[in-house]
Coordinates of C-alpha atoms in Angstrom, one line a residue:
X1 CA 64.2 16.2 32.9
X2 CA 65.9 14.3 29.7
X3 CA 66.0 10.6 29.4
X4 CA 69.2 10.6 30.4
X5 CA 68.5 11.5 34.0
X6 CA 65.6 9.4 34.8
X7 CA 67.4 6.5 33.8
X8 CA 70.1 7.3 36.5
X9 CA 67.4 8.3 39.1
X10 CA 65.8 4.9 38.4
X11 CA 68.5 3.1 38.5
X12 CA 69.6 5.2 42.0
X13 CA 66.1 3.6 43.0
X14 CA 66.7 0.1 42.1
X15 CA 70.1 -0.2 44.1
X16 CA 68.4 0.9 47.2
X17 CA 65.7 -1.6 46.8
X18 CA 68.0 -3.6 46.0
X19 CA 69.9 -3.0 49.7
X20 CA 66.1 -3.4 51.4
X21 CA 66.0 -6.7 49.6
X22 CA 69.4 -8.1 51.1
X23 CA 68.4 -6.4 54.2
X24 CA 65.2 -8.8 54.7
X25 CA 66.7 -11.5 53.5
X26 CA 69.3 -11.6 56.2
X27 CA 66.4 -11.1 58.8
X28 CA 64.5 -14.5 56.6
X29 CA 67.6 -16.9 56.3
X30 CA 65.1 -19.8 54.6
X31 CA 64.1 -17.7 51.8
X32 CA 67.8 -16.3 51.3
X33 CA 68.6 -18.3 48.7
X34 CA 65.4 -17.7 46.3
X35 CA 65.4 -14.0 46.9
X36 CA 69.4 -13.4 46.5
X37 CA 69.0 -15.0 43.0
X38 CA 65.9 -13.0 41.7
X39 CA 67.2 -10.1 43.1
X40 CA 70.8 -10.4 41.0
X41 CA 68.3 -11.1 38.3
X42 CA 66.9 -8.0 38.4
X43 CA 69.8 -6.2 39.0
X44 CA 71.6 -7.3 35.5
X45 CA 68.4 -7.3 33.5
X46 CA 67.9 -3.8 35.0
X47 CA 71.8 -3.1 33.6
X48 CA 71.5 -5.1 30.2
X49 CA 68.3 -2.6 29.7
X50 CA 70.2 0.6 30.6
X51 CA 72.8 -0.2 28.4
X52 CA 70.7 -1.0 25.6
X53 CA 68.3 1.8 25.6
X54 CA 70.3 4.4 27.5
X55 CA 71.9 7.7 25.8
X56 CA 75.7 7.5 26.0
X57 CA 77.3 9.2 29.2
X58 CA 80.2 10.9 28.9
X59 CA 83.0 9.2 30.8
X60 CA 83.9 10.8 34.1
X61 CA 87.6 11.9 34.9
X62 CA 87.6 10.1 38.2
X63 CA 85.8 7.5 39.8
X64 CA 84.5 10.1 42.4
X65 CA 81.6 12.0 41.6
X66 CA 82.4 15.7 40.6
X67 CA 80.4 18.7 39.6
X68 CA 79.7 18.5 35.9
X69 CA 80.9 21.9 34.5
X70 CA 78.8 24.8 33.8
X71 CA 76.8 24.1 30.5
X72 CA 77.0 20.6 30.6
X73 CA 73.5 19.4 29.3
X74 CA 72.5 22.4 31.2
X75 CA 73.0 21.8 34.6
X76 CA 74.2 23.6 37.0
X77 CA 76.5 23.0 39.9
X78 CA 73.9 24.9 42.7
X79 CA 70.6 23.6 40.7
X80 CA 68.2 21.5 41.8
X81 CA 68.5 19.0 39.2
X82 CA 71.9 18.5 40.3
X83 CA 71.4 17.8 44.0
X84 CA 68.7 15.4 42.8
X85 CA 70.5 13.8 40.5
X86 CA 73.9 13.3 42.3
X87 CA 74.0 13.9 45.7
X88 CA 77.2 15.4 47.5
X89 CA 77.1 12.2 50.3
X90 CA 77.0 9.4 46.9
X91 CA 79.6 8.2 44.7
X92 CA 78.9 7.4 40.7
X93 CA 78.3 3.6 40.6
X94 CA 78.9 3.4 36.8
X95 CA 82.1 5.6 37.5
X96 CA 84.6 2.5 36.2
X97 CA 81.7 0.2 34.9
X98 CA 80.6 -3.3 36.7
X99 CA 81.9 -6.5 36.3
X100 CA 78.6 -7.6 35.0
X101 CA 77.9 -4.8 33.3
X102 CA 80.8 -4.4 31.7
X103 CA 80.7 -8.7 31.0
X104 CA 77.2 -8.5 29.8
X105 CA 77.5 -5.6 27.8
X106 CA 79.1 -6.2 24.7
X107 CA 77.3 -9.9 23.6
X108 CA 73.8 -8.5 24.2
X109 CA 73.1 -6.9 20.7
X110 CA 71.8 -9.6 18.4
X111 CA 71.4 -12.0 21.2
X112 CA 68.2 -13.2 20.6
X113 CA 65.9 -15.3 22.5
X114 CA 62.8 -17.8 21.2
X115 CA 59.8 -19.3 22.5
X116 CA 58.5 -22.3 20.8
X117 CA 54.9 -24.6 21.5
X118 CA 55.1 -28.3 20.1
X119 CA 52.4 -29.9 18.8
X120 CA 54.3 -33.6 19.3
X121 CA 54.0 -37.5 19.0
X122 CA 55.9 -39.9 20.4
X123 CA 56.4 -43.0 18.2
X124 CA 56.4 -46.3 19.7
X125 CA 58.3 -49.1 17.4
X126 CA 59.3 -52.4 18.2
X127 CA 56.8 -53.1 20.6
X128 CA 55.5 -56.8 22.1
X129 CA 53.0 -58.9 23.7
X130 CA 53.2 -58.9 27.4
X131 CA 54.5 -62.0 28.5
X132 CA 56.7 -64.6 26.8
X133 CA 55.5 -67.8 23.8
X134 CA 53.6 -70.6 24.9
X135 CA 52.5 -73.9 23.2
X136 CA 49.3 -74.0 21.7
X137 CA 47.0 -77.1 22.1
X138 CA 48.4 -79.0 19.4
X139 CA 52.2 -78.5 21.3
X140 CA 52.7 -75.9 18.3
X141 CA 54.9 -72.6 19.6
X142 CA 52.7 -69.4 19.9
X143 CA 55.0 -66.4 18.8
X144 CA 52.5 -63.8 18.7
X145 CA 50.1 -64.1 21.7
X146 CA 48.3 -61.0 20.9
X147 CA 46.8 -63.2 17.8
X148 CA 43.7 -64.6 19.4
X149 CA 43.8 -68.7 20.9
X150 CA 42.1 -71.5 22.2
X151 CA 42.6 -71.9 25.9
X152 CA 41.9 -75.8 27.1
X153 CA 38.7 -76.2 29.8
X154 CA 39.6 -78.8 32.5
X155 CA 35.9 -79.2 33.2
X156 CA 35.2 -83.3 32.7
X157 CA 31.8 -82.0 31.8
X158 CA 32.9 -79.9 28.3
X159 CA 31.7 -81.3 25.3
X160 CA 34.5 -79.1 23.4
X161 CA 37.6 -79.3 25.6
X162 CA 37.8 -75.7 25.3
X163 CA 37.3 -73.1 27.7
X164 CA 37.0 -70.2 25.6
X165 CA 39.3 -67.7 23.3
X166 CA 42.2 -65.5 24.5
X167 CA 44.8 -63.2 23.5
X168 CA 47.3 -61.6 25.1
X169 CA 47.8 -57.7 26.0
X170 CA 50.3 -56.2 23.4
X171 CA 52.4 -52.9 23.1
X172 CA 52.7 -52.4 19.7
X173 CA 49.7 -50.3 18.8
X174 CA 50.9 -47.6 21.6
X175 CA 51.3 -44.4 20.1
X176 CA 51.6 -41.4 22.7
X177 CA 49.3 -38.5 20.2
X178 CA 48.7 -35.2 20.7
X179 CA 51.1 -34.4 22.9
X180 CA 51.4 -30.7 24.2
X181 CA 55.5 -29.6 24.7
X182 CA 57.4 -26.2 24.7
X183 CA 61.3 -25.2 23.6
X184 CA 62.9 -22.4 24.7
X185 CA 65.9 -20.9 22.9
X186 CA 68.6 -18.2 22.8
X187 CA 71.8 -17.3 21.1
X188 CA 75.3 -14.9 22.0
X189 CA 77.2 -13.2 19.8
X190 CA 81.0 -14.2 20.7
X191 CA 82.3 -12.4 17.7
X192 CA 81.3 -11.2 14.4
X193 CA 81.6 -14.9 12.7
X194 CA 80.5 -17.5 15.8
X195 CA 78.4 -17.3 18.6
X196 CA 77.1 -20.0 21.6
X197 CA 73.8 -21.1 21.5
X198 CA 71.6 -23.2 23.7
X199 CA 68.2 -24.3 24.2
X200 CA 65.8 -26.8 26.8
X201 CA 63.0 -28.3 25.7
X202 CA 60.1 -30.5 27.5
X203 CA 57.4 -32.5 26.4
X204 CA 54.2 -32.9 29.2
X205 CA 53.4 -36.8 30.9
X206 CA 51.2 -38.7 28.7
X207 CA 49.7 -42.0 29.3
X208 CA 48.1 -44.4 27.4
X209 CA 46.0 -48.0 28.0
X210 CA 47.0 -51.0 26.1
X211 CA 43.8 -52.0 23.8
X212 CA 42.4 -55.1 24.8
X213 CA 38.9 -56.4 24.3
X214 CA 37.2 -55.5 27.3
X215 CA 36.0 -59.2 29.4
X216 CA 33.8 -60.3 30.1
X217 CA 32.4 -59.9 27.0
X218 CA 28.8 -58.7 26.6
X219 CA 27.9 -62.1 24.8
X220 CA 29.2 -65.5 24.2
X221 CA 27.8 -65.1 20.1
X222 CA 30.1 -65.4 17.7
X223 CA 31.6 -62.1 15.9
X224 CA 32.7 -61.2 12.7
X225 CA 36.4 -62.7 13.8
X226 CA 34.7 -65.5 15.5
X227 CA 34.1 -66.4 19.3
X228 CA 34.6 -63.5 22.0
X229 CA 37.5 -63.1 23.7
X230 CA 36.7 -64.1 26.7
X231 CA 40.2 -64.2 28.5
X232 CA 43.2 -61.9 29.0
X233 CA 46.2 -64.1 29.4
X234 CA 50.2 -63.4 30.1
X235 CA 52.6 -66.7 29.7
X236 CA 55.6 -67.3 31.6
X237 CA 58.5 -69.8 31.2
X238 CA 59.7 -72.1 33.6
X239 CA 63.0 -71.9 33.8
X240 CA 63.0 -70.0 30.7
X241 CA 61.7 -72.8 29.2
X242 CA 57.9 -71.8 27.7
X243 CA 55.0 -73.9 28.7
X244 CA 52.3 -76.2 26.8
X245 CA 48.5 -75.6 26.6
X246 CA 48.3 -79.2 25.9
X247 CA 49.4 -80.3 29.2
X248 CA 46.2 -78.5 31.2
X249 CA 44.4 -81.4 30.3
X250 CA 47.1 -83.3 32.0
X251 CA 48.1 -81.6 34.7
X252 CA 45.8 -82.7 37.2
X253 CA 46.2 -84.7 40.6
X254 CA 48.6 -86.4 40.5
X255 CA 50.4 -85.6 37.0
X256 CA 52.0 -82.5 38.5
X257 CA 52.0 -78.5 37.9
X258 CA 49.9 -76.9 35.5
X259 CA 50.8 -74.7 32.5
X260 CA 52.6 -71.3 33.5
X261 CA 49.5 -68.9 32.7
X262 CA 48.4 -65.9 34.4
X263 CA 44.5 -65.3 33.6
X264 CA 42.1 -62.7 33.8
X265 CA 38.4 -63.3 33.4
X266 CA 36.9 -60.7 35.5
X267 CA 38.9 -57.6 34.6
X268 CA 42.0 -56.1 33.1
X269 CA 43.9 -52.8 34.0
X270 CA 47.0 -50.8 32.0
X271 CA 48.7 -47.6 31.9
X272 CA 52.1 -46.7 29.9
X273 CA 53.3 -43.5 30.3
X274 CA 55.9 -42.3 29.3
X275 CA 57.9 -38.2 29.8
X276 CA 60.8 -36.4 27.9
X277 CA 63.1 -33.7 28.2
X278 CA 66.1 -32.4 26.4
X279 CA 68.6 -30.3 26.8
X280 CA 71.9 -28.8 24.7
X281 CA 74.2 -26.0 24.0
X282 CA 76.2 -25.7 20.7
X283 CA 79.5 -23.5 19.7
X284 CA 78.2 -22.4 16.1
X285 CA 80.2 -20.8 13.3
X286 CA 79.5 -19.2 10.6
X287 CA 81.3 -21.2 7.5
X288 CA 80.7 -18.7 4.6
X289 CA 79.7 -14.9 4.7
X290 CA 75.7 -14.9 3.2
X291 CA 76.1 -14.4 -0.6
X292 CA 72.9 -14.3 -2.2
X293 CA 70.5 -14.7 0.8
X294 CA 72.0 -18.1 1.7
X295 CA 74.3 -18.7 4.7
X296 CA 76.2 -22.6 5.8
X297 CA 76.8 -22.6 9.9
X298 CA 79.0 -25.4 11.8
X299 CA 77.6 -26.7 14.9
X300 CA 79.3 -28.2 17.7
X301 CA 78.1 -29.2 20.8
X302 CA 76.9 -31.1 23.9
X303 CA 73.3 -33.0 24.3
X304 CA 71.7 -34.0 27.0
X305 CA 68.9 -36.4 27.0
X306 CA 66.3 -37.8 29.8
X307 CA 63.4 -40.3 28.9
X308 CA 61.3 -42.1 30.7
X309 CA 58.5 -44.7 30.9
X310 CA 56.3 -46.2 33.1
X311 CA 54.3 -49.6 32.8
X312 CA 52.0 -50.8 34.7
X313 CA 49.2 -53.6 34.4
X314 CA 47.3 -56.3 36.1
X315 CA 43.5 -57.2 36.9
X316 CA 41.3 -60.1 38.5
X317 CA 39.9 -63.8 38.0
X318 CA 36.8 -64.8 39.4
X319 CA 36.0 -68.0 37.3
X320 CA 32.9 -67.0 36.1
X321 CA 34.0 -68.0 33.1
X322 CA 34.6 -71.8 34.4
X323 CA 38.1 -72.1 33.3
X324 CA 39.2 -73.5 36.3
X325 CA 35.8 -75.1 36.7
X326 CA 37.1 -79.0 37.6
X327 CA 33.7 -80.0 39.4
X328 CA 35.6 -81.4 42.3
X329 CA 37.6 -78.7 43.9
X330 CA 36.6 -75.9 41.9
X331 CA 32.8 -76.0 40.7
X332 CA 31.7 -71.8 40.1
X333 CA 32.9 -69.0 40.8
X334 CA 35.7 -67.9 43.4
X335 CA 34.4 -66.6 46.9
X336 CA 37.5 -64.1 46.9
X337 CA 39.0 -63.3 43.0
X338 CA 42.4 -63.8 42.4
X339 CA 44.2 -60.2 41.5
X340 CA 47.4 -58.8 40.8
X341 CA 49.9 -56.2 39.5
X342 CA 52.6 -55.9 38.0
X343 CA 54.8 -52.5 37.2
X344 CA 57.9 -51.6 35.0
X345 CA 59.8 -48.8 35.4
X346 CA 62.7 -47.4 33.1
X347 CA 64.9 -44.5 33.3
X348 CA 67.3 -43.1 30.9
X349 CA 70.0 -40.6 31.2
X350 CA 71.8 -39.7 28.3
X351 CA 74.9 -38.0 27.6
X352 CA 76.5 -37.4 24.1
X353 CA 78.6 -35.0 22.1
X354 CA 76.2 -33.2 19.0
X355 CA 77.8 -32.2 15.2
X356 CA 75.8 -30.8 12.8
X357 CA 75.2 -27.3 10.5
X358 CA 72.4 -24.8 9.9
X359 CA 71.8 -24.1 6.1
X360 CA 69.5 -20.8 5.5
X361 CA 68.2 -18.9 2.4
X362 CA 66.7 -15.3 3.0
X363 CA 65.0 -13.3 0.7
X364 CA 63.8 -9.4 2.2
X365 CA 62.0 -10.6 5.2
X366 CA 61.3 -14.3 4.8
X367 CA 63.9 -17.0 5.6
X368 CA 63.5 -20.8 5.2
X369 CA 66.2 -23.2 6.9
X370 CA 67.5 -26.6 7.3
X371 CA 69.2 -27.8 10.6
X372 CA 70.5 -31.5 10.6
X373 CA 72.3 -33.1 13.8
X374 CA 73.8 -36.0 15.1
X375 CA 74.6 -37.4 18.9
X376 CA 77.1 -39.9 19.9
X377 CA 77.3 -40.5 24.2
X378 CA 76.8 -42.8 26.5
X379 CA 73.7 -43.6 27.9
X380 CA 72.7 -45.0 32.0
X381 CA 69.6 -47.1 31.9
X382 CA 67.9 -47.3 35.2
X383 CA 65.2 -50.5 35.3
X384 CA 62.8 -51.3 38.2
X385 CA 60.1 -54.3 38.3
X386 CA 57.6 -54.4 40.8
X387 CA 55.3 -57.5 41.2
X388 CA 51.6 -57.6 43.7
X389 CA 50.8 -61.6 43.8
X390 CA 52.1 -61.7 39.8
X391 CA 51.1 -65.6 39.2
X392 CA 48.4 -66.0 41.4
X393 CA 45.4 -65.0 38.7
X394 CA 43.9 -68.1 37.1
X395 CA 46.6 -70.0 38.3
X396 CA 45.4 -74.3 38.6
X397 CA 47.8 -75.3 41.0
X398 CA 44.9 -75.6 43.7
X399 CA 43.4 -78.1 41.5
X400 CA 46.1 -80.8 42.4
X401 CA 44.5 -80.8 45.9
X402 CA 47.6 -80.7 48.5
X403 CA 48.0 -76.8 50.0
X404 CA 51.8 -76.9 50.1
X405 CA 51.8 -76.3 45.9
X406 CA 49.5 -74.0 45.6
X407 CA 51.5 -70.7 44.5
X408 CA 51.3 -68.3 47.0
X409 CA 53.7 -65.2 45.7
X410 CA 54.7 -62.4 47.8
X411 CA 51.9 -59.3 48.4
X412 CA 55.4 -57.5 47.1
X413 CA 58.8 -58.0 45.3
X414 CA 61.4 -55.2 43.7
X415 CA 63.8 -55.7 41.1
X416 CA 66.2 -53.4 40.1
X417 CA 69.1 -53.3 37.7
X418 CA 71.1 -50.5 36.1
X419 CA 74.1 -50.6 33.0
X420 CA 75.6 -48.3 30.6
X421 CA 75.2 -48.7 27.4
X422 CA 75.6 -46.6 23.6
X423 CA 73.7 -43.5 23.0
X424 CA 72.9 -42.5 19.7
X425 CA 71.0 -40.1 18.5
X426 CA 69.7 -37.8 15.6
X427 CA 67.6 -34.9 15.2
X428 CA 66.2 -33.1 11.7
X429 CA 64.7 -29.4 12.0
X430 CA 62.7 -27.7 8.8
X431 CA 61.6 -24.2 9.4
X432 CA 60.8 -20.9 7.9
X433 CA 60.5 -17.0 9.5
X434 CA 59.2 -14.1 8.9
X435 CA 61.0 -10.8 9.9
X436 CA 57.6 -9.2 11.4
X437 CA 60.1 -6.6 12.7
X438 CA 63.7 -5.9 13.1
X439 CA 63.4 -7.4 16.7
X440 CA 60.6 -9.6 16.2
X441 CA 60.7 -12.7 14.1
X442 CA 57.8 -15.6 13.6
X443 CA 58.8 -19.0 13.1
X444 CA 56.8 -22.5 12.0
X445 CA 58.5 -25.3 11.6
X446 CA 58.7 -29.2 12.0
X447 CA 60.9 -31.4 13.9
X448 CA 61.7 -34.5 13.9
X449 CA 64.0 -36.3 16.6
X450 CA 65.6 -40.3 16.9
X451 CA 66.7 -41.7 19.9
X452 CA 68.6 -45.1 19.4
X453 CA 68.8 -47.9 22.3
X454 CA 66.5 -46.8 24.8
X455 CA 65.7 -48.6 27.7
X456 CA 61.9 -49.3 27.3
X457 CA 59.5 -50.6 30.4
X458 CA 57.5 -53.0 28.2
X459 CA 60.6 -54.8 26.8
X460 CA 62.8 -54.7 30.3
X461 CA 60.3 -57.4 32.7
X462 CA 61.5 -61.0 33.2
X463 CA 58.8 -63.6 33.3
X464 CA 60.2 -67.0 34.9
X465 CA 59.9 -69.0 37.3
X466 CA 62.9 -71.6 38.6
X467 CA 61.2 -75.1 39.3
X468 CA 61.5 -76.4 42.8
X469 CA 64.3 -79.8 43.0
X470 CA 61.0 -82.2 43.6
X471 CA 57.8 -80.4 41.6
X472 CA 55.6 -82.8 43.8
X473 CA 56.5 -81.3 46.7
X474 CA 56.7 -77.4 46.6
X475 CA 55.8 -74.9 44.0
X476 CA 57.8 -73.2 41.2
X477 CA 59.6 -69.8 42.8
X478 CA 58.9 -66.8 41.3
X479 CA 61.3 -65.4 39.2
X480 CA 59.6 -62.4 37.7
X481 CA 61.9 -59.4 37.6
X482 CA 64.0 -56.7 35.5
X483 CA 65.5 -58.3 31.9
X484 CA 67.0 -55.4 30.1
X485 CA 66.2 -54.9 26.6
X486 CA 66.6 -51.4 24.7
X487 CA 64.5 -50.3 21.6
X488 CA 64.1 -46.5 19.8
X489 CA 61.6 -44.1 20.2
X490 CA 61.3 -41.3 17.7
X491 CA 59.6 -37.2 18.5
X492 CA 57.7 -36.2 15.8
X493 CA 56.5 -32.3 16.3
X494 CA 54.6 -29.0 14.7
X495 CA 56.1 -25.9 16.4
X496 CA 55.1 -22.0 16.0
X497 CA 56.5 -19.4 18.1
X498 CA 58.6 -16.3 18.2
X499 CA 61.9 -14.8 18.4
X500 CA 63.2 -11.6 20.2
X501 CA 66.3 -10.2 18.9
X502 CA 68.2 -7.4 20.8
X503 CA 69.3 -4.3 19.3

């Protein structure tokens, strides 16, 4: 039996399979949906692989089946390989062609499809302490709280008047590394000169902790950069307005409320994570014929974009540290610490219309490219704050002695917002291939990708509070919630994988 046939008889086979599978999914109407699809699947791959590896058949003079005549590939009307192959009670279904068939049919050679694994970094720029500026002792404004600083003791018993160094937790050194991603590709032919291409690409979650010195510290001896850090500290404004280390010394009964401080000196906690995924298809077009091995494409297009991240952070006071060690009210450590958390969450969907070209050179089997594009859209940025007790760390209030201003902030508050903003962004791909056959092409490249105004969780929190009409008789409400900010992020990847071309 030639090729010919048992490509019909197989494909006789996959139609009534086919049938059985519609069959049972009528009698399983929750699984319709998800078997109907991979069954069509099947169907047109099982069609797109006929017509590329078949033998032609000649076309049939009716849409009804009918004998074949006598000689033709040597089959006879009353043989056995005749009744096999086209039974009296069937019709031809190819008699005519399919829809999809006949669709599919003429784009599929030189499609080609390509598999791609990134080796990727996310590049975090523009990033910031956690918190807002605060006075230093001396009533000079602290810009840069990460830098380490002198936090006032209120203990009548300190010789120095200070309680012990502190810094604040900072974003900037967050770099998401070695981050594992794939990029899946494919191209149709629409005529000789132009053809549509698309691909979807995905990089996996990654998180990463803030670095902070790790409190307590193991000793109170001085360093190489001095005293230990023996405090993790976030400011906040009161209404907006930042507060003064100087005035701890101050602020006790019956001057009023202490210096807006959150404080941790029993333990820290932070996660950033962040996840991305892209997605675009491009009408390309071939601007001059390849002359010499080198070939200029136009690319047109749509992008889409979705990026993502995730803050969270918090931790505990105790006061074994003595910072809020007053020796009237307060003289060790807490019976129950003082914790917290606080979490920032940013989404951002992007839209935008993509313009760039494809510039090759090929020599025999090896081919080195460039492919430059830019994005113009509209982005929506999706922001959500969520405090746990956010001031309640550290905080001094209960050294003024009346209940009614110690803060007490809710177990839980949500903040959201949401606003549409400019989208831009640009993307820079260096490659080479090798032809390792006519189908079968390797490809390494690198690429590097720009996304302008981002939403970003670190730069999007609020942290206020609005001071009550009479301070001395109620504490400042908490105002700790979604301020939004954008920044850039950039990709910056290794790829390697292959390419399938069909013939």
């Amino acid at each position: 039996m030639d090729t010919q046939a048992l490509l019909v008889r197989y494909c006789m086979r996959g139609l009534k399979k086919f049938e059985a599978v519609v069959t049972k999914r009528d009698r399983l109407a929750m699984l319709s949906g998800k078997r109907t699809a991979w069954s069509l699947f099947v169907l047109a791959f099982s069609l797109m692989a006929t017509q590329v590896n078949a033998q032609p058949w000649p076309p049939l003079p009716a849409p009804h089946s009918s004998p074949p005549q006598e000689g033709f590939y040597g089959c006879q009307p009353g043989s056995g390989v005749y009744a096999e192959l086209i039974p009296e009670e069937n019709f031809n279904p190819f008699a005519g062609g399919m829809p999809l068939h006949t669709a599919v049919a003429p784009h599929l050679p030189d499609s080609w499809i390509r598999l791609e694994y990134w080796h990727a970094k996310i590049g975090h720029r523009g990033g910031r302490s956690l918190g807002t500026s605060i006075g230093d002792i001396n009533g000079n404004l602290i810009d840069n709280t990460s830098e380490r600083f002198d936090l006032p003791s209120v203990d009548p018993n300190s010789t120095t008047g200070i309680a012990g160094a502190a810094v604040a937790p900072t974003t900037d050194n967050v770099d998401w590394d070695d981050n594992n991603g794939i990029k899946g590709s494919f191209g149709i032919p629409i005529d000789t000169r132009s053809w549509l291409e698309g691909s979807v690409w995905s990089l996996q979650e990654q998180a990463e902790s803030l670095r902070v010195p790790s409190i307590p510290p193991t000793s109170l001896n001085d360093g190489f950069y001095g005293p230990p850090i023996q405090f993790i500290v976030i400011p906040y404004t009161i209404d907006n307005q930042p507060g003064n280390l100087g005035d701890v010394a101050v602020n006790t009964p019956p001057d009023g409320i202490p210096v807006p401080l959150i404080v941790y000196d029993e333990s820290f906690f932070s996660e950033y994570s962040v996840n991305l995924w892209s997605a675009d298809v491009n009408y390309v077009y071939d601007l001059r014929i390849p002359h010499d091995g080198w070939s200029l494409q136009s690319i047109v297009g749509w992008r889409h974009e979705e990026y993502s991240e995730n803050l969270s952070f918090g931790g505990s006071f105790n006061n074994n540290s003595g910072y809020a060690t007053d020796d009237v009210t307060i003289t060790g450590p807490l019976t129950t610490p003082q914790s917290n958390r606080i979490e920032s969450k940013v989404h951002n969907f992007r839209h935008a219309l993509q313009f760039g070209f494809r510039s090759e050179v090929k020599q025999n089997r090896f081919t080195v490219g460039v492919e430059p594009k830019v994005a113009l859209g509209v982005g929506l940025i999706r922001s959500r704050v969520n405090t746990e007790n956010a001031r309640e760390p550290g905080d001094l209030s209960v050294l003024l002695g009346d209940p009614n201003l110690v803060i007490d902030d809710p177990a839980s508050t949500t903040s959201f917002d949401r606003e549409l903003d400019f989208a831009p962004s640009a993307e820079l791909n260096l490659y080479a291939k090798y032809d390792v056959t006519e189908w079968l092409k390797f490809k390494v490249g690198y690429n590097l990708t720009w996304m302008g105004r981002l939403g970003s969780a670190d730069t999007s929190i609020r942290y206020n509070s609005i001071s009550a009409a009479d301070p001395t008789m109620s504490p400042s409400q908490l105002d700790f919630g979604v301020n939004q900010n954008v920044n850039s992020r950039y990709v910056s990847a290794f790829t390697v994988g292959g390419e399938i071309v069909f013939p």
